[in-house]
Each structure stands twice: as structure tokens, then as C-alpha cells.
Amino acid sequence: MSVNRENYLLIKEELLPYKASLVAVSKTKPASDIQELMQLGQKDFGENYVQELSEKQEQLKRNCNWHFIGHLQSNKVKTIIPYVHLIHGVDSYKLLKEINKQAKSTNRIVDCLLQIHIASEETKFGFDEQEAEALLLFPELSELENIRLRGIMGMATNTEDQSKIKSEFNQLKNIFDNCKIMSFEPEAFDTLSMGMTSDYKIALDCGSTMVRIGSAIFGERN
Ligand SMILES: *Cc1c(COP(=O)(O)O)cnc(C)c1O
């Protein structure tokens, strides 16, 4: 139940030469685990479910950076807007518009990543490369003044095949570079969120700037 400090410190070390940041994925884990990690200096935490995130936010009421990394439904946007730090899973223009609307009503500018679908599994959400690029060229995009596109998020196929994972992360890096050039604010488009417990080392070698790690730090989830 408690945090694996050794792994945490090791991962922090491994990230240094890459200048990559760590989102500690705390889904299904108790607020006490988050507190324990905060005491070691961790600020960024990732959650997948709106209900769970809002409960933890209530309990902790402290200055951690909440990353929403799950599939976000439009009707739940409002709940997390007041405190969310970065929304990783934007997978439609409709969702982006809703985030903008809610952000506007709370007077915030909310950072977002476009989720890119690259893995073989059908269940993973996201844009393909053409859709993401088309979105970036939408003239209406510049009217969404309360969102800021910071980059992309992606997941590799859940497989043992390291070369497949590597090729998918390379593809994501390519898409990231292309999207950055096309984006409205290229300097702000600086985040490539990829890599989890099983594949973060490969992701770092392929250019990840942000890894999302859960089980290596908090232990296996049930
Ligand atoms: C759960 C989850 C993670 C963390 O997975 P681990 O394998 O436990 O590191 C990362 N990203 C997303 C989108 C997740 O849903």
C-alpha cells in the first residue's frame, strides 16, 4: 500500500539527463500515498477518473499539480476546471470547446495535450496524425482563448515487442514535431507525454519530455 521510495528516487535520477518531468500516476491509490510522495518533493500527480480526482483534491487541498490523464467526458469538464493543471487526453474538437468554455467562466487558461492514437489496440482514444494536423489548422482554434495547446500525449501498444514500442514512440515524436510547427503558439507547444512503467525508458530515448508512471512508484493496482 505504501510508496516505493527507492523506485521513485531511481526514476527521478534516470529522468535528469533527459530533462524530462514525471507525473506520478496515483489512480486507485489513497491520498495518504500521495502525501507520502509529496514529502519527497513530488508535485505532479496523474488521475484518470473525475470523481476520484475531485475527492482527492478535496482531501489534499494542497498545491500539487493535477494532471488529468484519462478519457474526459464533456459533461465532467466543469468539475475539474478550477484546479486541473494539464489535461492530457483531449480527443475531440468538441471537448476542446467545452474546456475553453468552462475555463473562460472560471477565468483560467487551461493547458491541454492532444491525445494521439498510435497503438494497435482499438480501445485507445485519440486523433490520428491527419486529424490532429487538421485540427491545428482550424481557423476557429484561435478563438479558443482560454485553452493553450502544450503538446501531445500517446500510448504505445501493450506488448513485449520492444521494437514495436520503439517504432510507435518514434512515430509519436514525429507527429509531435510536425504539430509543433503547425501550432498557433509553437514555443508553448513543448510537451510530449509518453512512457509508463513498462516502457518509459524507451520513451525517453525517443524524445519524451514527460513520463506518466504509476505502478513502479505506487505498486501494482488491483
Ligand atoms: C494508468 C496510466 C498510466 C500509468 O501506468 P503504469 O503502468 O502503472 O505506470 C499512464 N498513463 C495513462 C494514460 C494511464 O491510464
CSV table of C-alpha atoms and ligand atoms in Angstrom, one decimal:
chain,number,residue,atom,x,y,z
A,1,MET,CA,0.0,0.0,0.0
A,2,SER,CA,2.8,2.4,0.6
A,3,VAL,CA,5.1,4.2,-1.8
A,4,ASN,CA,8.2,2.6,-3.3
A,5,ARG,CA,10.7,5.3,-2.4
A,6,GLU,CA,13.6,3.5,-3.9
A,7,ASN,CA,12.0,3.3,-7.3
A,8,TYR,CA,10.8,6.8,-7.1
A,9,LEU,CA,14.3,8.2,-6.4
A,10,LEU,CA,15.8,6.0,-9.1
A,11,ILE,CA,13.3,7.2,-11.7
A,12,LYS,CA,14.0,10.8,-10.8
A,13,GLU,CA,17.7,10.2,-11.4
A,14,GLU,CA,17.0,8.5,-14.7
A,15,LEU,CA,15.0,11.4,-15.9
A,16,LEU,CA,17.7,14.0,-15.2
A,17,PRO,CA,19.8,13.6,-18.3
A,18,TYR,CA,16.7,13.8,-20.4
A,19,LYS,CA,15.4,16.9,-18.6
A,20,ALA,CA,12.0,15.1,-18.6
A,21,SER,CA,9.4,15.5,-16.0
A,22,LEU,CA,7.5,12.9,-14.0
A,23,VAL,CA,3.8,12.6,-13.5
A,24,ALA,CA,3.2,10.1,-10.6
A,25,VAL,CA,0.0,8.3,-11.6
A,26,SER,CA,-1.9,7.8,-8.3
A,27,LYS,CA,-5.2,6.4,-9.6
A,28,THR,CA,-6.8,3.9,-7.3
A,29,LYS,CA,-4.2,4.8,-4.6
A,30,PRO,CA,-5.1,6.6,-1.3
A,31,ALA,CA,-4.5,10.3,-0.6
A,32,SER,CA,-2.0,9.2,2.1
A,33,ASP,CA,0.3,7.7,-0.6
A,34,ILE,CA,0.2,11.0,-2.5
A,35,GLN,CA,1.1,12.8,0.7
A,36,GLU,CA,4.0,10.5,1.2
A,37,LEU,CA,5.3,11.2,-2.2
A,38,MET,CA,4.7,15.0,-1.8
A,39,GLN,CA,7.0,14.8,1.2
A,40,LEU,CA,9.7,13.5,-1.1
A,41,GLY,CA,9.2,16.6,-3.3
A,42,GLN,CA,6.8,15.3,-5.9
A,43,LYS,CA,4.3,17.8,-7.2
A,44,ASP,CA,2.8,16.4,-10.3
A,45,PHE,CA,0.1,13.7,-10.0
A,46,GLY,CA,-2.0,11.9,-12.6
A,47,GLU,CA,-5.6,10.7,-12.2
A,48,ASN,CA,-7.9,9.0,-14.7
A,49,TYR,CA,-11.3,9.5,-13.1
A,50,VAL,CA,-13.1,12.8,-12.4
A,51,GLN,CA,-14.9,11.5,-9.3
A,52,GLU,CA,-11.7,10.2,-7.8
A,53,LEU,CA,-9.7,13.3,-8.7
A,54,SER,CA,-12.2,15.6,-7.1
A,55,GLU,CA,-12.3,13.6,-3.9
A,56,LYS,CA,-8.5,13.6,-3.6
A,57,GLN,CA,-8.4,17.3,-4.4
A,58,GLU,CA,-10.9,17.9,-1.6
A,59,GLN,CA,-8.8,15.8,0.8
A,60,LEU,CA,-5.4,17.2,0.0
A,61,LYS,CA,-6.3,20.8,-0.8
A,62,ARG,CA,-2.7,21.5,-1.3
A,63,ASN,CA,-0.6,22.7,-4.1
A,64,CYS,CA,0.0,19.7,-6.1
A,65,ASN,CA,-0.3,19.8,-9.9
A,66,TRP,CA,-3.2,17.6,-11.0
A,67,HIS,CA,-2.9,16.0,-14.4
A,68,PHE,CA,-6.0,14.5,-15.9
A,69,ILE,CA,-4.8,11.6,-18.0
A,70,GLY,CA,-8.0,9.6,-18.5
A,71,HIS,CA,-10.8,9.8,-21.0
A,72,LEU,CA,-12.6,13.1,-20.3
A,73,GLN,CA,-16.3,13.4,-21.0
A,74,SER,CA,-17.6,16.8,-21.9
A,75,ASN,CA,-20.2,16.8,-19.1
A,76,LYS,CA,-17.5,16.3,-16.5
A,77,VAL,CA,-15.1,19.1,-17.6
A,78,LYS,CA,-16.7,21.6,-15.4
A,79,THR,CA,-15.8,19.7,-12.2
A,80,ILE,CA,-12.0,19.6,-12.8
A,81,ILE,CA,-11.5,23.0,-14.5
A,82,PRO,CA,-11.0,25.1,-11.3
A,83,TYR,CA,-7.9,23.1,-10.3
A,84,VAL,CA,-6.6,20.9,-13.2
A,85,HIS,CA,-3.0,21.6,-14.2
A,86,LEU,CA,-2.8,19.8,-17.5
A,87,ILE,CA,-5.4,17.8,-19.4
A,88,HIS,CA,-3.6,15.0,-21.4
A,89,GLY,CA,-6.4,13.3,-23.2
A,90,VAL,CA,-8.1,15.8,-25.5
A,91,ASP,CA,-9.5,13.7,-28.3
A,92,SER,CA,-12.1,15.9,-30.0
A,93,TYR,CA,-12.7,19.5,-31.0
A,94,LYS,CA,-16.0,19.4,-29.1
A,95,LEU,CA,-14.1,18.6,-25.9
A,96,LEU,CA,-11.7,21.4,-26.5
A,97,LYS,CA,-14.5,23.8,-27.0
A,98,GLU,CA,-16.1,22.7,-23.7
A,99,ILE,CA,-12.8,23.0,-21.9
A,100,ASN,CA,-12.5,26.5,-23.3
A,101,LYS,CA,-16.0,27.5,-22.3
A,102,GLN,CA,-15.6,26.2,-18.7
A,103,ALA,CA,-12.1,27.7,-18.4
A,104,LYS,CA,-13.5,31.1,-19.5
A,105,SER,CA,-16.2,31.0,-16.9
A,106,THR,CA,-13.6,30.5,-14.2
A,107,ASN,CA,-11.2,33.0,-15.7
A,108,ARG,CA,-8.5,30.4,-16.4
A,109,ILE,CA,-6.3,29.4,-19.2
A,110,VAL,CA,-6.1,25.7,-19.2
A,111,ASP,CA,-3.2,23.7,-20.7
A,112,CYS,CA,-4.1,20.8,-22.9
A,113,LEU,CA,-2.5,18.0,-24.8
A,114,LEU,CA,-4.0,16.3,-27.9
A,115,GLN,CA,-4.2,12.6,-27.4
A,116,ILE,CA,-2.8,10.8,-30.4
A,117,HIS,CA,-3.9,7.2,-31.2
A,118,ILE,CA,-1.0,5.2,-32.4
A,119,ALA,CA,-1.2,1.8,-30.7
A,120,SER,CA,-2.8,-1.3,-32.3
A,121,GLU,CA,-5.5,-1.6,-29.7
A,122,GLU,CA,-8.8,-0.4,-30.8
A,123,THR,CA,-9.8,0.7,-27.3
A,124,LYS,CA,-7.4,3.6,-27.1
A,125,PHE,CA,-8.9,7.0,-27.7
A,126,GLY,CA,-7.3,9.8,-29.7
A,127,PHE,CA,-6.7,11.6,-33.0
A,128,ASP,CA,-4.7,10.1,-35.8
A,129,GLU,CA,-2.0,12.3,-37.3
A,130,GLN,CA,-4.1,13.7,-40.1
A,131,GLU,CA,-6.9,14.6,-37.7
A,132,ALA,CA,-4.6,16.3,-35.3
A,133,GLU,CA,-3.0,18.4,-38.0
A,134,ALA,CA,-6.4,19.3,-39.5
A,135,LEU,CA,-7.5,20.4,-36.1
A,136,LEU,CA,-4.4,22.6,-35.7
A,137,LEU,CA,-5.3,24.3,-39.0
A,138,PHE,CA,-8.9,25.1,-37.9
A,139,PRO,CA,-9.3,28.9,-38.1
A,140,GLU,CA,-11.7,28.7,-35.2
A,141,LEU,CA,-9.0,27.2,-33.0
A,142,SER,CA,-7.5,30.7,-32.4
A,143,GLU,CA,-10.8,31.8,-30.9
A,144,LEU,CA,-10.5,29.3,-28.0
A,145,GLU,CA,-8.6,31.9,-25.9
A,146,ASN,CA,-8.9,30.0,-22.6
A,147,ILE,CA,-7.0,26.9,-23.7
A,148,ARG,CA,-3.4,26.6,-24.5
A,149,LEU,CA,-2.2,23.6,-26.6
A,150,ARG,CA,1.0,22.4,-25.0
A,151,GLY,CA,1.7,19.3,-27.0
A,152,ILE,CA,0.6,15.7,-27.4
A,153,MET,CA,0.1,12.6,-25.4
A,154,GLY,CA,0.3,9.0,-26.6
A,155,MET,CA,0.5,5.4,-25.6
A,156,ALA,CA,2.3,2.5,-27.2
A,157,THR,CA,0.7,-0.9,-27.8
A,158,ASN,CA,0.8,-3.1,-24.7
A,159,THR,CA,3.3,-5.6,-26.0
A,160,GLU,CA,6.6,-7.3,-25.1
A,161,ASP,CA,7.9,-6.4,-28.5
A,162,GLN,CA,10.4,-3.6,-27.8
A,163,SER,CA,11.0,-2.8,-31.4
A,164,LYS,CA,7.3,-2.2,-32.0
A,165,ILE,CA,7.1,0.1,-28.9
A,166,LYS,CA,10.1,2.0,-30.1
A,167,SER,CA,8.7,2.5,-33.6
A,168,GLU,CA,5.5,3.8,-32.2
A,169,PHE,CA,7.2,6.2,-29.9
A,170,ASN,CA,9.3,7.4,-32.8
A,171,GLN,CA,6.1,7.9,-34.7
A,172,LEU,CA,4.7,10.0,-31.9
A,173,LYS,CA,7.8,12.1,-31.7
A,174,ASN,CA,7.5,12.8,-35.4
A,175,ILE,CA,3.9,13.8,-35.1
A,176,PHE,CA,4.8,16.0,-32.2
A,177,ASP,CA,7.5,17.8,-34.2
A,178,ASN,CA,5.1,18.3,-37.1
A,179,CYS,CA,2.3,19.5,-34.9
A,180,LYS,CA,4.6,21.9,-33.1
A,181,ILE,CA,5.5,23.7,-36.3
A,182,MET,CA,1.8,23.9,-37.3
A,183,SER,CA,0.6,25.0,-33.9
A,184,PHE,CA,-0.6,28.5,-33.1
A,185,GLU,CA,2.0,29.1,-30.4
A,186,PRO,CA,5.0,26.8,-31.2
A,187,GLU,CA,7.1,28.0,-28.3
A,188,ALA,CA,4.3,26.8,-25.9
A,189,PHE,CA,3.9,23.5,-27.7
A,190,ASP,CA,6.7,21.8,-25.7
A,191,THR,CA,5.3,18.7,-24.1
A,192,LEU,CA,5.5,15.1,-25.5
A,193,SER,CA,3.8,13.0,-22.8
A,194,MET,CA,4.7,9.3,-23.4
A,195,GLY,CA,6.0,6.4,-21.4
A,196,MET,CA,4.6,4.5,-18.5
A,197,THR,CA,6.1,1.9,-16.1
A,198,SER,CA,6.7,-0.8,-18.7
A,199,ASP,CA,8.1,1.4,-21.4
A,200,TYR,CA,9.3,4.8,-20.1
A,201,LYS,CA,13.0,4.1,-20.8
A,202,ILE,CA,12.2,3.5,-24.5
A,203,ALA,CA,10.0,6.6,-24.5
A,204,LEU,CA,12.8,8.8,-23.1
A,205,ASP,CA,15.2,7.6,-25.8
A,206,CYS,CA,12.6,8.5,-28.3
A,207,GLY,CA,12.2,12.1,-27.1
A,208,SER,CA,9.6,12.0,-24.4
A,209,THR,CA,9.5,15.2,-22.2
A,210,MET,CA,7.0,13.8,-19.7
A,211,VAL,CA,6.5,10.3,-18.4
A,212,ARG,CA,3.4,9.1,-16.6
A,213,ILE,CA,4.4,6.4,-14.1
A,214,GLY,CA,2.1,4.6,-11.7
A,215,SER,CA,2.8,1.0,-10.6
A,216,ALA,CA,6.6,1.4,-10.4
A,217,ILE,CA,6.1,4.0,-7.7
A,218,PHE,CA,2.8,3.1,-6.0
A,219,GLY,CA,2.8,-0.6,-6.5
A,220,GLU,CA,0.5,-2.7,-8.6
A,221,ARG,CA,-3.1,-1.8,-8.9
A,222,ASN,CA,-5.8,-4.3,-8.2
B,1,LIG,C1,-2.6,4.2,-15.6
B,1,LIG,C2,-2.0,5.0,-16.6
B,1,LIG,C3,-0.6,5.3,-16.6
B,1,LIG,C4,0.4,4.6,-15.6
B,1,LIG,O1,0.5,3.3,-15.8
B,1,LIG,P1,1.6,2.4,-15.1
B,1,LIG,O2,1.8,1.2,-16.0
B,1,LIG,O3,1.0,2.0,-13.8
B,1,LIG,O4,2.8,3.2,-15.0
B,1,LIG,C5,0.0,6.1,-17.5
B,1,LIG,N1,-0.8,6.7,-18.4
B,1,LIG,C6,-2.1,6.5,-18.5
B,1,LIG,C7,-2.9,7.2,-19.6
B,1,LIG,C8,-2.8,5.6,-17.6
B,1,LIG,O5,-4.1,5.4,-17.7
